[in-house]
Amino acid sequence: MRVLGIETSCDDTGVAIFDSELGLLAHRLYSQTALHADYGGVVPELASRDHVRKALPLLRTVMTDAGCAPADINGIAYTAGPGLAGALLVGAALGQSLAFAWGIPAVGIHHMEGHLLSPMLEPDPPPFPFLALLVSGGHTLLANVKGLGQYRIVGESIDDAAGEAFDKTAKLLGLGYPGGPAIATAALKGSAGRFRFPRPMTDRHRTHGAAPGLDFSFSGLKTAVATEVARLGSLDSQTIADVALAFEQAVVDVLAIKCEWAIEATGAERLVVAGGVSANQSLRARLNELGKRFRVRVYFPRPAFSTDNGAMIAYAGLLRLQAGVSEPASFNVHARWAIEDLTAPS
Ligand code: KG4
Ligand code: ZN
């Protein structure tokens, strides 16, 4: 079975084709980063319009790359949420239309399920069950994963997501958008120990017999950085690097501590780490070390598939379509519609 995957939930247009026998045949990504950079964050309407512009050309390129004609595609998967409504509608409309035109089933995919399954695109994929740490721009959660669609959340952020904390802190430091890669790059030149920021919700000890607190909180950490930045006044590039490193270390520590507690609490033998923040190299190093200590195998997607992409949606779609899931064609909206464009019914 060959599945075309379409991802348009935020600021990346991703298209890919995954074959059940041959694996990933082609994938392309168009990133809107430059479009949103001046605004310091994603502007939803601009995102939707750019998806409209890029989705079809990208689709054509991917079909050519994979050497596929429409008749070679057996199913379509598109991101159905969560994400920006207008942006999602672009992928959903495209996916449903192609499925209708080509007479094949379509399935709407949960964006975070796409992330969760993304390490399965790599050689030696993780078998179920496993513990999953999902860290993206919109979500931070730990889940017990028994199988496809069998996800029990054991911890999640009560405020900002980890990626959101990176983005907001980068903004405070005058670094670009998206903040994660900008902070990680700045942190490489930072000297450790000059600053130390709090590790929120990691001081709850387990001696009272209660289950360890596996929820996360990142907004206090962002505030601590803001307070320090205000105290410092002007920031030279070394100070920015030092703050970036101290911030990154705090986030990595929090995520590693929670993974450790979750491994202890669940007895998991495998840990899957995915979502944009899983591209972070110090997080990867830290969790690999944790895995060695606990004899837990740690799985990541390749860095390019940590962040949003069409391949993970195609793959999730394949698993769901193979399981017999699909959706009826269903909607028709017009964000802009001039009344003169109406014609008399014939
Ligand atoms: O999964 P993703 O591409 O989109 C969402 O589903 O939200 O995640 C994007 C998030 C952004 O907040 C971005 O700053 C963060 O992932 N990110 C990183 C790195 N690369 C992307 N955070 C830390 N280190 C990175 N290298
Ligand atoms: Zn994502």
Short mmCIF file of C-alpha atoms and ligand atoms in Angstrom, two decimals:
data_model
loop_
_atom_site.label_atom_id
_atom_site.label_comp_id
_atom_site.label_asym_id
_atom_site.label_seq_id
_atom_site.Cartn_x
_atom_site.Cartn_y
_atom_site.Cartn_z
CA MET A 1 0.00 0.00 0.00
CA ARG A 2 1.23 3.46 -0.93
CA VAL A 3 0.11 6.51 1.07
CA LEU A 4 0.46 10.19 0.27
CA GLY A 5 0.87 12.30 3.44
CA ILE A 6 0.10 16.02 3.71
CA GLU A 7 1.09 18.18 6.70
CA THR A 8 -0.12 21.79 6.94
CA SER A 9 -0.92 22.30 10.63
CA CYS A 10 1.37 25.27 11.25
CA ASP A 11 4.17 26.93 9.25
CA ASP A 12 5.58 23.98 7.30
CA THR A 13 4.07 22.47 4.18
CA GLY A 14 5.15 18.83 4.15
CA VAL A 15 4.32 16.20 1.53
CA ALA A 16 5.59 12.61 1.41
CA ILE A 17 4.85 9.18 -0.03
CA PHE A 18 5.31 6.06 2.10
CA ASP A 19 5.14 2.54 0.71
CA SER A 20 4.34 -0.36 3.03
CA GLU A 21 6.96 -2.58 1.34
CA LEU A 22 9.59 -0.10 0.15
CA GLY A 23 9.42 2.49 2.93
CA LEU A 24 9.68 6.22 2.37
CA LEU A 25 9.74 6.92 -1.38
CA ALA A 26 9.94 10.73 -1.32
CA HIS A 27 9.42 13.66 1.01
CA ARG A 28 9.62 17.42 0.67
CA LEU A 29 9.19 20.27 3.05
CA TYR A 30 8.60 23.93 2.42
CA SER A 31 9.33 25.97 5.53
CA GLN A 32 7.62 29.34 5.98
CA THR A 33 10.16 30.51 8.57
CA ALA A 34 11.34 33.48 6.49
CA LEU A 35 7.75 34.61 5.91
CA HIS A 36 7.02 34.84 9.65
CA ALA A 37 10.47 35.94 10.86
CA ASP A 38 9.65 39.68 10.83
CA TYR A 39 6.67 39.06 13.10
CA GLY A 40 8.57 36.95 15.64
CA GLY A 41 6.00 34.16 15.37
CA VAL A 42 3.56 32.46 13.04
CA VAL A 43 0.86 34.71 11.53
CA PRO A 44 -2.04 32.29 10.93
CA GLU A 45 -3.55 33.93 7.85
CA LEU A 46 -0.18 34.26 6.14
CA ALA A 47 0.50 30.62 6.96
CA SER A 48 -2.76 29.45 5.35
CA ARG A 49 -2.15 31.46 2.20
CA ASP A 50 1.36 30.13 1.84
CA HIS A 51 0.13 26.55 2.22
CA VAL A 52 -2.31 27.27 -0.62
CA ARG A 53 0.56 28.52 -2.77
CA LYS A 54 2.98 25.70 -2.00
CA ALA A 55 0.97 22.53 -1.46
CA LEU A 56 0.25 21.63 -5.11
CA PRO A 57 3.74 22.38 -6.50
CA LEU A 58 5.20 20.37 -3.63
CA LEU A 59 2.80 17.51 -4.32
CA ARG A 60 3.82 17.44 -7.99
CA THR A 61 7.50 17.39 -7.06
CA VAL A 62 7.03 14.55 -4.59
CA MET A 63 5.05 12.50 -7.13
CA THR A 64 7.89 13.00 -9.64
CA ASP A 65 10.60 12.22 -7.06
CA ALA A 66 8.82 8.99 -6.15
CA GLY A 67 8.13 8.13 -9.80
CA CYS A 68 4.44 7.80 -8.95
CA ALA A 69 1.37 8.42 -11.08
CA PRO A 70 -1.98 9.02 -9.34
CA ALA A 71 -2.93 5.38 -10.00
CA ASP A 72 0.04 4.27 -7.85
CA ILE A 73 -1.35 5.96 -4.72
CA ASN A 74 -3.72 3.87 -2.58
CA GLY A 75 -4.62 6.28 0.20
CA ILE A 76 -4.26 9.85 1.44
CA ALA A 77 -3.41 11.05 4.93
CA TYR A 78 -3.65 14.68 5.99
CA THR A 79 -3.15 16.38 9.34
CA ALA A 80 -6.63 17.03 10.73
CA GLY A 81 -5.50 18.77 13.94
CA PRO A 82 -4.47 20.14 16.30
CA GLY A 83 -3.07 23.26 14.64
CA LEU A 84 -4.10 26.50 12.97
CA ALA A 85 -7.63 26.09 11.60
CA GLY A 86 -7.01 27.84 8.29
CA ALA A 87 -3.73 26.04 7.74
CA LEU A 88 -5.30 22.67 8.53
CA LEU A 89 -8.16 23.35 6.13
CA VAL A 90 -5.70 23.65 3.25
CA GLY A 91 -4.28 20.18 3.80
CA ALA A 92 -7.67 18.68 4.57
CA ALA A 93 -9.24 20.14 1.44
CA LEU A 94 -6.36 19.01 -0.73
CA GLY A 95 -6.32 15.54 0.79
CA GLN A 96 -10.06 15.02 0.55
CA SER A 97 -10.20 16.34 -3.02
CA LEU A 98 -7.41 14.10 -4.24
CA ALA A 99 -8.97 11.10 -2.54
CA PHE A 100 -12.31 11.88 -4.19
CA ALA A 101 -10.74 12.47 -7.61
CA TRP A 102 -8.56 9.38 -7.45
CA GLY A 103 -11.25 7.19 -5.90
CA ILE A 104 -9.16 6.19 -2.87
CA PRO A 105 -9.71 6.50 0.91
CA ALA A 106 -8.57 9.50 2.94
CA VAL A 107 -7.77 9.66 6.64
CA GLY A 108 -7.33 12.66 8.94
CA ILE A 109 -4.33 12.26 11.24
CA HIS A 110 -3.72 13.70 14.69
CA HIS A 111 -0.55 15.77 14.41
CA MET A 112 0.88 14.49 17.71
CA GLU A 113 0.27 10.87 16.67
CA GLY A 114 2.35 11.67 13.60
CA HIS A 115 5.18 12.89 15.85
CA LEU A 116 4.79 9.90 18.17
CA LEU A 117 5.22 7.44 15.29
CA SER A 118 8.02 9.39 13.57
CA PRO A 119 10.91 7.28 15.00
CA MET A 120 9.32 4.34 13.14
CA LEU A 121 10.51 5.93 9.91
CA GLU A 122 14.08 5.05 10.94
CA PRO A 123 15.88 1.73 10.53
CA ASP A 124 15.31 -0.50 13.58
CA PRO A 125 12.00 1.11 14.58
CA PRO A 126 10.68 0.93 18.17
CA PRO A 127 8.14 -1.86 18.76
CA PHE A 128 5.09 -1.22 20.98
CA PRO A 129 4.77 -0.76 23.94
CA PHE A 130 6.89 2.22 24.93
CA LEU A 131 6.98 5.42 26.92
CA ALA A 132 6.84 8.54 24.73
CA LEU A 133 8.08 12.03 25.45
CA LEU A 134 6.50 14.42 22.94
CA VAL A 135 8.00 17.89 22.95
CA SER A 136 6.81 20.32 20.31
CA GLY A 137 5.90 23.98 19.98
CA GLY A 138 2.35 23.35 21.14
CA HIS A 139 2.60 20.26 23.38
CA THR A 140 4.76 18.69 26.06
CA LEU A 141 3.62 15.32 27.27
CA LEU A 142 4.65 11.93 28.52
CA ALA A 143 2.47 9.03 27.41
CA ASN A 144 2.30 5.31 27.93
CA VAL A 145 1.89 3.86 24.46
CA LYS A 146 0.46 0.35 24.17
CA GLY A 147 -0.26 0.34 20.45
CA LEU A 148 -1.62 2.47 17.62
CA GLY A 149 -4.18 4.85 19.13
CA GLN A 150 -3.62 3.48 22.64
CA TYR A 151 -2.12 6.45 24.40
CA ARG A 152 -2.40 7.19 28.10
CA ILE A 153 -0.98 10.55 29.13
CA VAL A 154 0.98 10.28 32.38
CA GLY A 155 2.28 13.85 32.45
CA GLU A 156 1.84 17.07 30.51
CA SER A 157 2.59 20.77 30.66
CA ILE A 158 0.27 22.82 32.81
CA ASP A 159 1.27 26.00 30.97
CA ASP A 160 3.78 26.61 28.15
CA ALA A 161 5.04 23.79 25.95
CA ALA A 162 8.81 23.18 25.91
CA GLY A 163 9.15 24.49 22.35
CA GLU A 164 7.05 27.54 23.23
CA ALA A 165 9.45 28.26 26.12
CA PHE A 166 12.37 28.08 23.66
CA ASP A 167 10.56 30.43 21.28
CA LYS A 168 9.60 32.98 23.96
CA THR A 169 13.05 32.94 25.55
CA ALA A 170 14.70 33.41 22.16
CA LYS A 171 12.49 36.44 21.61
CA LEU A 172 13.56 37.87 24.99
CA LEU A 173 17.19 37.42 24.00
CA GLY A 174 16.67 39.02 20.59
CA LEU A 175 17.38 35.71 18.82
CA GLY A 176 15.36 34.74 15.76
CA TYR A 177 12.28 32.60 15.20
CA PRO A 178 11.99 29.64 15.62
CA GLY A 179 13.68 29.96 18.98
CA GLY A 180 14.76 26.35 19.54
CA PRO A 181 17.49 26.16 16.92
CA ALA A 182 18.51 29.80 17.66
CA ILE A 183 18.96 29.09 21.37
CA ALA A 184 20.76 25.80 20.70
CA THR A 185 23.21 27.55 18.37
CA ALA A 186 23.81 30.45 20.79
CA ALA A 187 24.25 27.99 23.68
CA LEU A 188 27.19 26.32 21.91
CA LYS A 189 29.26 29.42 22.69
CA GLY A 190 27.93 29.79 26.24
CA SER A 191 29.98 29.20 29.38
CA ALA A 192 28.31 26.96 31.93
CA GLY A 193 27.75 28.12 35.48
CA ARG A 194 27.39 31.88 34.95
CA PHE A 195 23.60 31.68 35.26
CA ARG A 196 21.34 29.10 36.79
CA PHE A 197 17.59 29.00 36.21
CA PRO A 198 14.94 27.02 38.12
CA ARG A 199 13.88 23.47 37.20
CA PRO A 200 10.12 23.89 37.77
CA MET A 201 8.19 21.02 39.38
CA THR A 202 11.22 18.80 39.93
CA ASP A 203 11.54 19.21 43.70
CA ARG A 204 8.57 17.05 44.59
CA HIS A 205 10.21 14.10 46.24
CA ARG A 206 8.79 10.65 46.17
CA THR A 207 9.30 9.68 49.79
CA HIS A 208 5.65 10.28 50.73
CA GLY A 209 4.51 7.26 48.78
CA ALA A 210 2.70 9.40 46.23
CA ALA A 211 3.35 8.88 42.53
CA PRO A 212 5.99 11.29 41.27
CA GLY A 213 4.64 14.46 39.66
CA LEU A 214 5.09 13.95 35.94
CA ASP A 215 3.49 17.21 34.85
CA PHE A 216 5.63 20.04 33.49
CA SER A 217 5.63 23.80 33.88
CA PHE A 218 7.80 26.11 31.78
CA SER A 219 6.27 29.55 32.17
CA GLY A 220 8.13 30.22 35.47
CA LEU A 221 11.41 29.39 33.78
CA LYS A 222 10.67 31.90 31.03
CA THR A 223 9.82 34.51 33.70
CA ALA A 224 13.09 33.79 35.52
CA VAL A 225 14.98 34.46 32.29
CA ALA A 226 12.95 37.66 31.71
CA THR A 227 13.79 38.88 35.22
CA GLU A 228 17.49 38.16 34.72
CA VAL A 229 17.49 39.87 31.31
CA ALA A 230 15.80 42.96 32.82
CA ARG A 231 18.35 43.02 35.65
CA LEU A 232 21.27 42.79 33.21
CA GLY A 233 20.03 45.70 31.10
CA SER A 234 21.96 45.53 27.84
CA LEU A 235 23.08 42.14 26.56
CA ASP A 236 26.37 41.46 24.80
CA SER A 237 26.69 38.37 22.64
CA GLN A 238 28.59 36.39 25.30
CA THR A 239 25.88 37.11 27.87
CA ILE A 240 23.21 36.01 25.39
CA ALA A 241 25.12 32.76 24.83
CA ASP A 242 25.51 32.21 28.58
CA VAL A 243 21.79 32.80 29.25
CA ALA A 244 20.85 30.59 26.28
CA LEU A 245 23.00 27.75 27.64
CA ALA A 246 21.63 28.08 31.20
CA PHE A 247 18.07 28.07 29.83
CA GLU A 248 18.70 25.07 27.58
CA GLN A 249 20.28 23.17 30.49
CA ALA A 250 17.26 23.90 32.69
CA VAL A 251 14.80 22.59 30.06
CA VAL A 252 16.94 19.51 29.33
CA ASP A 253 17.25 18.78 33.07
CA VAL A 254 13.49 19.04 33.59
CA LEU A 255 12.72 16.76 30.64
CA ALA A 256 15.35 14.22 31.71
CA ILE A 257 14.20 14.17 35.35
CA LYS A 258 10.58 13.57 34.30
CA CYS A 259 11.64 10.80 31.90
CA GLU A 260 13.62 9.18 34.72
CA TRP A 261 10.63 9.33 37.08
CA ALA A 262 8.31 8.02 34.36
CA ILE A 263 10.65 5.12 33.59
CA GLU A 264 10.77 4.25 37.29
CA ALA A 265 7.00 4.56 37.67
CA THR A 266 6.06 2.56 34.57
CA GLY A 267 8.97 0.12 34.20
CA ALA A 268 9.13 1.05 30.52
CA GLU A 269 11.84 -0.69 28.49
CA ARG A 270 11.77 1.74 25.60
CA LEU A 271 11.60 5.53 25.42
CA VAL A 272 10.49 7.31 22.25
CA VAL A 273 11.30 11.02 22.01
CA ALA A 274 9.75 13.12 19.24
CA GLY A 275 8.47 16.58 18.28
CA GLY A 276 10.46 19.71 17.34
CA VAL A 277 12.41 19.97 20.60
CA SER A 278 13.66 16.38 20.15
CA ALA A 279 15.98 17.82 17.47
CA ASN A 280 17.94 19.39 20.34
CA GLN A 281 21.37 17.77 20.57
CA SER A 282 21.92 18.30 24.29
CA LEU A 283 18.52 16.76 25.00
CA ARG A 284 19.46 13.79 22.82
CA ALA A 285 22.80 13.33 24.57
CA ARG A 286 21.20 13.61 28.00
CA LEU A 287 18.41 11.12 27.28
CA ASN A 288 20.80 8.65 25.65
CA GLU A 289 22.86 8.77 28.83
CA LEU A 290 19.71 8.23 30.91
CA GLY A 291 18.79 5.28 28.70
CA LYS A 292 22.20 3.66 29.26
CA ARG A 293 21.89 4.11 33.03
CA PHE A 294 18.43 2.50 33.14
CA ARG A 295 19.01 -0.02 30.33
CA VAL A 296 16.19 1.62 28.41
CA ARG A 297 16.50 1.86 24.65
CA VAL A 298 15.94 5.45 23.48
CA TYR A 299 14.54 6.17 20.01
CA PHE A 300 14.54 9.49 18.15
CA PRO A 301 13.48 10.41 14.63
CA ARG A 302 16.25 11.81 12.43
CA PRO A 303 16.51 15.55 13.29
CA ALA A 304 14.73 16.54 10.06
CA PHE A 305 11.73 14.43 11.15
CA SER A 306 11.76 15.81 14.71
CA THR A 307 10.14 18.95 13.42
CA ASP A 308 6.99 18.97 11.29
CA ASN A 309 7.07 16.90 8.12
CA GLY A 310 4.84 15.00 5.71
CA ALA A 311 6.58 11.64 6.18
CA MET A 312 5.24 11.08 9.69
CA ILE A 313 1.71 11.85 8.47
CA ALA A 314 2.05 9.44 5.55
CA TYR A 315 3.32 6.76 7.94
CA ALA A 316 0.55 7.30 10.51
CA GLY A 317 -1.92 7.26 7.62
CA LEU A 318 -0.55 3.95 6.38
CA LEU A 319 -1.02 2.33 9.80
CA ARG A 320 -4.55 3.69 10.14
CA LEU A 321 -5.62 2.89 6.57
CA GLN A 322 -4.22 -0.63 6.92
CA ALA A 323 -6.36 -0.90 10.06
CA GLY A 324 -9.41 -0.02 7.95
CA VAL A 325 -9.90 3.58 9.12
CA SER A 326 -10.99 6.24 6.61
CA GLU A 327 -13.27 9.25 6.51
CA PRO A 328 -16.11 10.43 4.28
CA ALA A 329 -15.49 13.56 2.17
CA SER A 330 -17.12 16.38 4.09
CA PHE A 331 -16.63 20.11 3.79
CA ASN A 332 -16.59 23.18 1.61
CA VAL A 333 -15.58 26.62 2.88
CA HIS A 334 -14.55 29.93 1.32
CA ALA A 335 -12.44 32.30 3.44
CA ARG A 336 -12.99 35.03 0.85
CA TRP A 337 -15.84 34.99 -1.64
CA ALA A 338 -16.89 37.92 -3.87
CA ILE A 339 -20.64 38.08 -4.49
CA GLU A 340 -20.07 38.89 -8.17
CA ASP A 341 -18.48 35.51 -8.57
CA LEU A 342 -21.87 33.90 -8.16
CA THR A 343 -23.57 32.74 -11.35
CA ALA A 344 -27.23 32.17 -12.04
CA PRO A 345 -28.29 28.53 -11.63
CA SER A 346 -28.68 26.96 -15.01
O1 KG4 B 1 6.99 19.76 16.22
P1 KG4 B 1 7.27 21.12 15.74
O2 KG4 B 1 8.05 21.28 14.46
O3 KG4 B 1 5.93 21.92 15.57
C1 KG4 B 1 4.87 21.77 16.46
O4 KG4 B 1 4.14 20.76 16.37
O5 KG4 B 1 4.74 22.67 17.33
O6 KG4 B 1 8.01 21.86 16.93
C2 KG4 B 1 8.43 23.18 16.79
C3 KG4 B 1 9.13 23.59 18.07
C4 KG4 B 1 9.45 25.07 18.09
O7 KG4 B 1 9.01 25.60 19.33
C5 KG4 B 1 10.96 25.09 17.97
O8 KG4 B 1 11.55 26.19 18.61
C6 KG4 B 1 11.35 23.79 18.61
O9 KG4 B 1 10.37 22.88 18.20
N1 KG4 B 1 12.67 23.32 18.16
C7 KG4 B 1 13.73 23.15 18.96
C8 KG4 B 1 14.82 22.76 18.15
N2 KG4 B 1 14.38 22.68 16.86
C9 KG4 B 1 13.05 23.03 16.89
N3 KG4 B 1 13.87 23.32 20.30
C10 KG4 B 1 15.07 23.11 20.83
N4 KG4 B 1 16.16 22.75 20.12
C11 KG4 B 1 16.08 22.55 18.78
N5 KG4 B 1 17.17 22.20 18.09
ZN ZN B 2 4.66 19.38 15.22
#
